[in-house]
Each structure stands twice: as C-alpha cells, then as structure tokens.
Short mmCIF file of C-alpha atoms and ligand atoms in Angstrom, two decimals:
data_model
loop_
_atom_site.label_atom_id
_atom_site.label_comp_id
_atom_site.label_asym_id
_atom_site.label_seq_id
_atom_site.Cartn_x
_atom_site.Cartn_y
_atom_site.Cartn_z
CA MET L 1 16.04 -9.58 -8.74
CA LYS L 2 16.58 -7.46 -5.68
CA ASP L 3 16.19 -4.35 -7.84
CA GLN L 4 12.92 -5.61 -9.20
CA ALA L 5 11.58 -6.29 -5.72
CA GLU L 6 12.70 -2.85 -4.65
CA GLN L 7 10.98 -1.32 -7.65
CA LEU L 8 7.77 -3.16 -6.87
CA ARG L 9 7.88 -2.10 -3.27
CA ASN L 10 8.14 1.48 -4.41
CA LEU L 11 5.21 0.93 -6.72
CA ALA L 12 3.20 -0.39 -3.79
CA ASN L 13 4.12 2.66 -1.75
CA VAL L 14 3.00 4.95 -4.53
CA ALA L 15 -0.34 3.15 -4.62
CA TRP L 16 -0.70 3.57 -0.88
CA ALA L 17 -0.05 7.26 -1.20
CA GLU L 18 -2.62 7.52 -3.98
CA ARG L 19 -5.14 5.71 -1.86
CA ALA L 20 -4.49 7.93 1.11
CA ARG L 21 -5.02 10.95 -1.14
CA ALA L 22 -8.28 9.52 -2.50
CA MET L 23 -9.49 8.86 1.02
CA SER L 24 -8.68 12.29 2.29
CA ALA L 25 -10.42 13.77 -0.75
CA GLY L 26 -13.51 11.79 0.24
CA THR L 27 -13.41 9.48 -2.78
CA ARG L 28 -15.11 6.16 -2.40
CA ALA L 29 -12.46 3.43 -2.04
CA SER L 30 -13.17 0.21 -3.92
CA ARG L 31 -15.64 -2.07 -2.24
CA ILE L 32 -14.51 -5.64 -1.85
CA ILE L 33 -17.20 -8.23 -1.44
CA ALA L 34 -16.64 -11.95 -0.98
CA ILE L 35 -19.42 -14.28 -2.05
CA SER L 36 -19.31 -17.61 -0.21
CA SER L 37 -21.48 -20.46 0.95
CA GLY L 38 -21.30 -23.34 3.37
CA LYS L 39 -22.54 -25.91 0.91
CA GLY L 40 -21.36 -26.03 -2.70
CA GLY L 41 -23.54 -25.61 -5.76
CA VAL L 42 -25.97 -23.11 -4.25
CA GLY L 43 -25.44 -20.40 -6.89
CA LYS L 44 -22.42 -18.30 -5.82
CA THR L 45 -20.86 -18.08 -9.25
CA ASN L 46 -24.12 -17.11 -10.94
CA VAL L 47 -24.64 -14.43 -8.29
CA VAL L 48 -21.15 -13.02 -8.82
CA VAL L 49 -21.40 -12.95 -12.61
CA ASN L 50 -24.89 -11.47 -12.84
CA VAL L 51 -24.43 -8.93 -10.06
CA ALA L 52 -21.20 -7.87 -11.79
CA LEU L 53 -23.02 -7.36 -15.09
CA ALA L 54 -25.84 -5.45 -13.43
CA MET L 55 -23.41 -3.16 -11.61
CA ALA L 56 -21.42 -2.61 -14.77
CA ARG L 57 -24.59 -1.48 -16.48
CA GLN L 58 -24.83 1.19 -13.81
CA ASN L 59 -21.38 2.34 -14.95
CA ARG L 60 -19.47 0.81 -12.06
CA ARG L 61 -16.09 -0.60 -12.88
CA VAL L 62 -16.36 -4.20 -11.75
CA LEU L 63 -13.64 -6.78 -11.36
CA ILE L 64 -14.32 -10.43 -10.56
CA LEU L 65 -11.67 -12.50 -8.80
CA ASP L 66 -12.26 -16.19 -9.37
CA ALA L 67 -10.82 -17.46 -6.11
CA ASP L 68 -12.34 -20.92 -6.27
CA LEU L 69 -9.56 -23.46 -6.32
CA GLY L 70 -11.87 -26.16 -7.54
CA LEU L 71 -13.05 -26.48 -11.09
CA ALA L 72 -13.17 -23.48 -13.38
CA ASN L 73 -16.21 -21.46 -12.39
CA ILE L 74 -16.52 -17.98 -13.78
CA ASP L 75 -15.13 -19.14 -17.11
CA VAL L 76 -17.90 -21.66 -17.50
CA VAL L 77 -20.76 -19.34 -16.65
CA MET L 78 -19.34 -16.51 -18.77
CA GLY L 79 -18.09 -18.66 -21.61
CA LEU L 80 -14.54 -17.40 -21.13
CA ALA L 81 -11.25 -19.23 -21.33
CA PRO L 82 -8.61 -17.15 -19.52
CA ARG L 83 -5.15 -18.28 -20.51
CA PHE L 84 -3.29 -16.71 -17.62
CA ASN L 85 -3.89 -16.43 -13.90
CA LEU L 86 -2.28 -15.06 -10.75
CA GLN L 87 0.28 -17.85 -10.86
CA HIS L 88 1.77 -16.19 -13.92
CA VAL L 89 2.01 -12.91 -12.02
CA ILE L 90 3.65 -14.58 -9.04
CA SER L 91 6.18 -16.30 -11.28
CA GLY L 92 6.89 -13.03 -13.03
CA GLN L 93 5.83 -14.28 -16.47
CA LYS L 94 2.98 -11.80 -16.86
CA ASN L 95 2.04 -8.46 -15.41
CA ILE L 96 -1.35 -7.89 -13.91
CA ARG L 97 -2.82 -6.19 -16.96
CA GLU L 98 -2.01 -9.25 -19.07
CA VAL L 99 -3.90 -11.48 -16.64
CA VAL L 100 -7.07 -9.37 -16.44
CA VAL L 101 -9.59 -10.61 -19.02
CA GLU L 102 -12.20 -8.28 -20.54
CA ALA L 103 -15.37 -10.28 -20.15
CA GLY L 104 -17.38 -7.77 -22.14
CA ASN L 105 -20.22 -5.56 -20.93
CA GLY L 106 -17.83 -3.65 -18.67
CA VAL L 107 -16.78 -6.56 -16.49
CA GLN L 108 -13.22 -7.73 -16.00
CA VAL L 109 -12.11 -11.07 -14.61
CA ILE L 110 -8.96 -12.35 -12.94
CA SER L 111 -8.48 -16.06 -12.43
CA GLY L 112 -6.71 -17.05 -9.28
CA GLY L 113 -5.84 -20.43 -10.70
CA SER L 114 -3.21 -22.56 -9.03
CA GLY L 115 -1.56 -19.36 -7.81
CA LEU L 116 -4.02 -19.15 -4.96
CA ALA L 117 -3.27 -22.58 -3.55
CA ASP L 118 -0.26 -21.48 -1.57
CA LEU L 119 -0.39 -17.74 -1.33
CA ALA L 120 0.55 -18.07 2.29
CA ASN L 121 3.78 -19.85 1.35
CA LEU L 122 5.22 -17.26 -1.00
CA SER L 123 8.74 -15.99 -0.52
CA ASP L 124 9.11 -12.35 0.47
CA ALA L 125 10.20 -11.44 -3.06
CA GLN L 126 7.25 -13.21 -4.65
CA ARG L 127 4.89 -11.59 -2.19
CA ASP L 128 6.25 -8.14 -2.87
CA ALA L 129 6.05 -8.72 -6.61
CA LEU L 130 2.43 -9.81 -6.37
CA ILE L 131 1.35 -6.99 -4.09
CA GLY L 132 3.21 -4.46 -6.16
CA SER L 133 1.54 -5.54 -9.35
CA LEU L 134 -1.91 -5.68 -7.76
CA ALA L 135 -1.51 -2.11 -6.61
CA GLU L 136 -2.29 -1.11 -10.18
CA LEU L 137 -5.82 -2.41 -9.79
CA GLU L 138 -6.74 0.06 -7.09
CA SER L 139 -7.39 2.90 -9.48
CA MET L 140 -9.07 0.67 -12.08
CA VAL L 141 -11.93 -0.73 -10.02
CA ASP L 142 -15.01 0.39 -8.05
CA VAL L 143 -16.07 -3.05 -6.88
CA LEU L 144 -14.15 -6.29 -6.53
CA LEU L 145 -16.38 -9.35 -6.29
CA VAL L 146 -14.59 -12.43 -4.99
CA ASP L 147 -16.06 -15.81 -5.90
CA THR L 148 -14.72 -18.14 -3.23
CA GLY L 149 -15.06 -21.87 -2.96
CA ALA L 150 -17.66 -23.37 -0.65
CA GLY L 151 -17.04 -24.44 2.92
CA ILE L 152 -14.85 -23.39 5.80
CA GLY L 153 -11.39 -24.34 4.54
CA PRO L 154 -8.48 -22.00 5.33
CA ASN L 155 -8.31 -20.73 1.78
CA VAL L 156 -11.92 -19.63 1.72
CA LEU L 157 -11.65 -18.02 5.14
CA GLN L 158 -8.52 -16.17 4.11
CA PHE L 159 -10.47 -14.37 1.38
CA ILE L 160 -13.49 -13.70 3.55
CA LEU L 161 -11.45 -12.19 6.35
CA ALA L 162 -9.49 -10.07 3.92
CA ALA L 163 -12.60 -8.75 2.17
CA GLN L 164 -14.59 -7.64 5.22
CA GLU L 165 -17.89 -7.68 3.32
CA LEU L 166 -19.38 -11.12 2.93
CA ILE L 167 -22.48 -12.36 1.17
CA ILE L 168 -23.42 -15.84 2.32
CA VAL L 169 -25.49 -17.65 -0.26
CA THR L 170 -27.81 -20.43 0.77
CA THR L 171 -30.79 -22.23 -0.72
CA PRO L 172 -33.88 -23.46 1.13
CA GLU L 173 -32.34 -26.92 1.30
CA PRO L 174 -31.82 -27.92 4.98
CA THR L 175 -28.16 -28.92 4.51
CA ALA L 176 -27.42 -25.63 2.76
CA ILE L 177 -28.98 -23.77 5.69
CA THR L 178 -27.02 -25.62 8.37
CA ASP L 179 -23.80 -25.22 6.39
CA ALA L 180 -24.47 -21.49 5.95
CA TYR L 181 -24.88 -21.22 9.70
CA SER L 182 -21.60 -23.10 10.28
CA LEU L 183 -19.80 -20.67 8.00
CA ILE L 184 -21.28 -17.69 9.86
CA LYS L 185 -20.18 -19.22 13.14
CA VAL L 186 -16.60 -19.81 12.01
CA VAL L 187 -16.27 -16.31 10.55
CA SER L 188 -17.67 -14.74 13.72
CA ARG L 189 -15.11 -16.60 15.81
CA LEU L 190 -12.22 -15.39 13.68
CA SER L 191 -13.13 -11.77 13.23
CA ASN L 192 -15.55 -9.19 14.47
CA ASP L 193 -15.18 -6.79 11.61
CA VAL L 194 -16.63 -8.74 8.72
CA THR L 195 -20.03 -7.41 7.64
CA LEU L 196 -22.20 -10.46 6.94
CA ARG L 197 -25.32 -10.53 4.82
CA LEU L 198 -27.43 -13.49 3.85
CA LEU L 199 -28.85 -14.18 0.39
CA VAL L 200 -31.37 -16.97 -0.13
CA ASN L 201 -31.23 -18.32 -3.67
CA GLN L 202 -33.62 -20.61 -5.56
CA VAL L 203 -36.69 -19.72 -3.51
CA ARG L 204 -40.20 -20.63 -4.65
CA THR L 205 -42.11 -18.10 -2.54
CA ALA L 206 -41.30 -14.85 -0.75
CA GLN L 207 -42.54 -16.39 2.48
CA GLU L 208 -40.04 -19.22 2.20
CA ALA L 209 -37.18 -16.72 1.86
CA GLU L 210 -38.40 -14.69 4.79
CA ASP L 211 -38.71 -17.72 7.05
CA ILE L 212 -35.18 -18.88 6.25
CA THR L 213 -33.71 -15.42 6.73
CA ASN L 214 -35.48 -14.98 10.07
CA ASN L 215 -34.39 -18.41 11.17
CA ILE L 216 -30.68 -17.94 10.41
CA THR L 217 -30.42 -14.34 11.59
CA GLY L 218 -32.39 -15.20 14.73
CA VAL L 219 -30.14 -18.12 15.64
CA ALA L 220 -27.01 -16.02 14.98
CA ARG L 221 -28.36 -13.27 17.23
CA ARG L 222 -29.29 -15.65 20.02
CA PHE L 223 -26.27 -17.94 20.04
CA LEU L 224 -23.48 -15.87 18.51
CA HIS L 225 -24.66 -12.39 19.56
CA LEU L 226 -24.11 -11.45 15.95
CA GLU L 227 -26.17 -9.28 13.61
CA VAL L 228 -26.39 -10.90 10.17
CA GLY L 229 -27.90 -8.61 7.57
CA SER L 230 -30.00 -9.67 4.60
CA TYR L 231 -29.90 -9.14 0.88
CA GLY L 232 -33.25 -10.83 0.43
CA SER L 233 -33.69 -13.61 -2.07
CA LEU L 234 -33.53 -14.74 -5.69
CA PRO L 235 -36.23 -16.84 -7.31
CA TYR L 236 -35.77 -20.36 -8.60
CA ASP L 237 -35.74 -19.79 -12.35
CA SER L 238 -35.45 -22.41 -15.08
CA PHE L 239 -34.13 -19.72 -17.44
CA LEU L 240 -31.01 -19.53 -15.30
CA ILE L 241 -30.46 -23.26 -15.73
CA LYS L 242 -30.92 -22.93 -19.49
CA ALA L 243 -28.48 -20.03 -19.57
CA VAL L 244 -25.84 -22.04 -17.70
CA ARG L 245 -26.22 -24.80 -20.28
CA ARG L 246 -25.57 -22.24 -23.00
CA GLN L 247 -22.54 -20.96 -21.03
CA MET L 248 -24.07 -17.53 -20.85
CA PRO L 249 -25.02 -15.34 -17.91
CA VAL L 250 -28.82 -15.35 -17.54
CA MET L 251 -28.74 -11.54 -17.75
CA VAL L 252 -27.39 -11.79 -21.26
CA ALA L 253 -29.24 -14.88 -22.47
CA TYR L 254 -32.65 -14.03 -20.99
CA PRO L 255 -32.90 -10.32 -20.22
CA ASN L 256 -36.57 -10.57 -19.31
CA SER L 257 -36.40 -13.58 -17.02
CA PRO L 258 -37.41 -13.41 -13.35
CA ALA L 259 -33.79 -14.10 -12.32
CA THR L 260 -32.53 -11.17 -14.40
CA TYR L 261 -34.97 -8.76 -12.76
CA ALA L 262 -33.99 -10.06 -9.35
CA PHE L 263 -30.28 -9.65 -10.10
CA HIS L 264 -30.81 -6.01 -11.14
CA ALA L 265 -32.64 -5.34 -7.89
CA LEU L 266 -29.97 -7.15 -5.88
CA ALA L 267 -27.12 -5.21 -7.49
CA ALA L 268 -28.86 -1.91 -6.72
CA ARG L 269 -29.48 -3.03 -3.16
CA ILE L 270 -25.84 -4.04 -2.65
CA TRP L 271 -24.62 -0.78 -4.10
CA ASN L 272 -26.95 1.31 -1.97
CA GLU L 273 -26.20 -0.57 1.21
CA GLU L 274 -24.08 1.40 3.59
CA PRO L 275 -20.58 0.00 3.03
CA PRO L 276 -18.16 -0.35 5.93
CA ALA L 277 -16.64 2.98 6.99
CA LEU L 278 -14.08 4.26 4.54
CA GLU L 279 -11.24 3.99 7.07
CA SER L 280 -12.00 0.35 7.72
CA ARG L 281 -12.43 -0.61 4.08
CA PRO L 282 -9.35 -2.50 3.06
CA GLY L 283 -9.02 -1.32 -0.55
CA ILE L 284 -7.74 -3.71 -3.14
CA LEU L 285 -4.09 -3.46 -2.24
CA ASN L 286 -4.70 -4.05 1.43
CA PHE L 287 -7.10 -6.86 0.58
CA PHE L 288 -4.37 -8.73 -1.24
CA ARG L 289 -1.86 -7.90 1.48
CA ARG L 290 -4.15 -9.63 3.93
CA VAL L 291 -4.66 -12.55 1.62
CA VAL L 292 -0.95 -13.19 1.26
CA ARG L 293 -0.21 -12.58 4.91
CA PRO L 294 -2.96 -14.36 6.79
CA GLY L 295 -2.87 -13.48 10.44
CA ASP L 296 -1.50 -10.02 9.87
CA TRP L 297 -4.76 -8.14 10.00
CA ASP L 298 -6.41 -6.55 13.00
CA GLY L 299 -9.71 -7.40 14.53
CA ARG L 300 -9.02 -11.09 15.12
CA ARG L 301 -10.59 -12.61 18.13
CA ASN L 302 -8.51 -14.89 20.25
CA GLY L 303 -9.57 -18.51 20.56
N1 ATP G 1 -31.86 -19.03 -9.09
C1 ATP G 1 -31.67 -20.26 -9.58
N2 ATP G 1 -32.70 -20.94 -10.19
C2 ATP G 1 -32.52 -22.18 -10.67
N3 ATP G 1 -31.35 -22.85 -10.62
C3 ATP G 1 -30.29 -22.24 -10.06
C4 ATP G 1 -30.39 -20.92 -9.52
N4 ATP G 1 -29.17 -20.58 -9.04
C5 ATP G 1 -28.37 -21.63 -9.28
N5 ATP G 1 -29.03 -22.63 -9.88
C6 ATP G 1 -28.49 -23.95 -10.29
O1 ATP G 1 -27.40 -24.28 -9.48
C7 ATP G 1 -26.26 -24.57 -10.28
C8 ATP G 1 -25.01 -24.16 -9.57
O2 ATP G 1 -24.87 -22.77 -9.58
P1 ATP G 1 -23.43 -22.09 -9.34
O3 ATP G 1 -22.43 -22.75 -10.19
O4 ATP G 1 -23.62 -20.63 -9.46
O5 ATP G 1 -23.20 -22.52 -7.82
P2 ATP G 1 -21.87 -22.36 -6.95
O6 ATP G 1 -22.33 -22.10 -5.56
O7 ATP G 1 -20.96 -21.38 -7.56
O8 ATP G 1 -21.24 -23.83 -7.06
P3 ATP G 1 -19.78 -24.29 -6.61
O9 ATP G 1 -19.82 -24.39 -5.11
O10 ATP G 1 -19.62 -25.62 -7.28
O11 ATP G 1 -18.81 -23.26 -7.09
C9 ATP G 1 -26.51 -23.82 -11.59
O12 ATP G 1 -25.81 -24.42 -12.65
C10 ATP G 1 -28.01 -23.96 -11.73
O13 ATP G 1 -28.32 -25.21 -12.30
MG1 MG G 2 -18.98 -21.58 -8.17
#
C-alpha cells in the first residue's frame, strides 16, 4: 500500500516536471473553466455539453468533469451512461483511463459521482492515489469544463476556487439574477484571483441580455469593486428543449438551430478570450490538488 502511494507520488512529480517543461517551452497549459449558477435549472449542463462539442470541432481536446452531486446531468443531456466515476479511482478499483468515457465527437467525460461528496475527507493515501492518477490527464486535455451544481454550497465553491475561470450562467428570471449576484459576491469574498464572466441564457432579445449584463456587472463594480466580464447571451430556443427530450445535445440533434449557432460563437469567444496568465493557470493536476485540499491555495481573502 505504502509502495503504491510512493509510486503515485512519483508519478505526480513526473507530471509536475512535464508541466514545468511545457510552460517553459511556452506551451499553452490546459484551461480549466467552471460553469456555475446561483439558481438551478438555468442551462449550465447544456452550455457545458454544447460548448465542449463546438470546441472539439475546432480540434481542441475537451474533457468534461460532471461535478454536480445532484442527479445525473451530463449523462442525460448526452445520452451516456458512465459505469464508473471518481469514486472508483479513489477506492483503487479503476484507473483514470477506465473512468474517462468517450462521448463521441472528440469529447471525453468523467463523472465525479459519489466520489466528490467528501473529497476533503480523504486519507493522505487516497488523496495521493487520486492526484497521481489525475496527473495523467494533463497531457491529454486542452480544456477542462467543470459542470458544477447550482448555489453557494462548499462543494460548488471548492471547484470554482480551484478552477480560477468561472462562467456564471443566469437567465432573465429575477430570482436567477439575484442568485447569480449572490454567487459572485461569495466568490469575490473568498478569492481575488478567479476570473468571472457572465452568460445570460434563454434571452428573447439582445436588448434584454444587454440590460441584465449591465445591471449585474454594474452592481458588482459599485458594491464589490469587482470587474465581472461577459460572454454575452444565448437565445431561448425550443429546439434545445426538444433536443433535451431526445437526450441529445442540440448541436447534434439540430445543427441549424439558433442555439447551435450561438454555441459555436460562444465557444470561439471563450477560446479567444485572454486566459489567465500561464503562471497563474492551475493546470489539471493543480486543479485537483486544490479540490482535494480546500484552503491550501493562495489568493484567499481573509474574512
Ligand atoms: N437556451 C435555452 N432555450 C430554451 N430552453 C432552455 C435553454 N437552456 C436551457 N433550457 C431549458 O432548461 C432546462 C435545464 O437546462 P440544464 O439542465 O442545462 O440546466 P442546469 O443549470 O444544468 O440545471 P441543474 O441546476 O439542475 O443542473 C433544459 O432542459 C431546457 O428545458
Ligand atoms: Mg446541470
């Protein structure tokens, strides 16, 4: 057991060295983007799945982490049924490659499953085993998209703070807007190095999206002294609803729908957006280190 932990620690060190080499050679380290919302049911999972597909079509290697502890999410929208999740990696039953599911079209998915519920309570050996096995992912992925649950629970925040890039999804509904603002406020209190960007989903007019964006970013600037960026909006589209009923991503089911066009544009916009500086990007290994050791990272504000 001790030998195995030792071995995994070595593996992790090798991955660190590889990463350091990549960084000094100017290679782009994986981007890690959490997609969250204050209120549930606003469209996070559909955003994650369709942005992933659009990025994959641009030849990016995309991995989705389903970090929602609630009901199965990604599986439903993609029509997948992953048999294994991170719990199996933690318990040593599976290695990471056996848990990654090929979702087709160049997208891979990992289910957090019950393994995410108490990441913070792992033993040192379990933690080392998990981190060691996740190190393998670093060289396999350009973008990791993390579908978190809704709200401001510790588990959601853990992923957001570890990721450092956050897309906050809201809809024009007043409760979704106030809950989005609450999430922004909580994140800003905990860390000053998360890049936040707002995305307004299910909008009926461009003006509506603009008003909501100006409202939220304006309030954040005034009361939190925080710059919240914007990824614009996505239209309300009945094709998306039909696609969900068919358990297919709208991109696949309805390639010419308004939502599909908007997702292509959004993916390009996300990819072209200046990512956080390479030195401050966590990389996949460091991301998971932070997730399993909440409180360990820098940049936390006191109080
Ligand atoms: N652009 C859109 N146009 C029309 N309906 C939409 C759109 N986006 C989402 N929806 C509707 O909202 C539902 C919920 O979407 P989704 O599951 O992606 O939300 P979520 O934020 O991941 O929810 P949860 O918080 O439960 O994980 C979809 O099944 C669909 O009916
Ligand atoms: Mg969801």
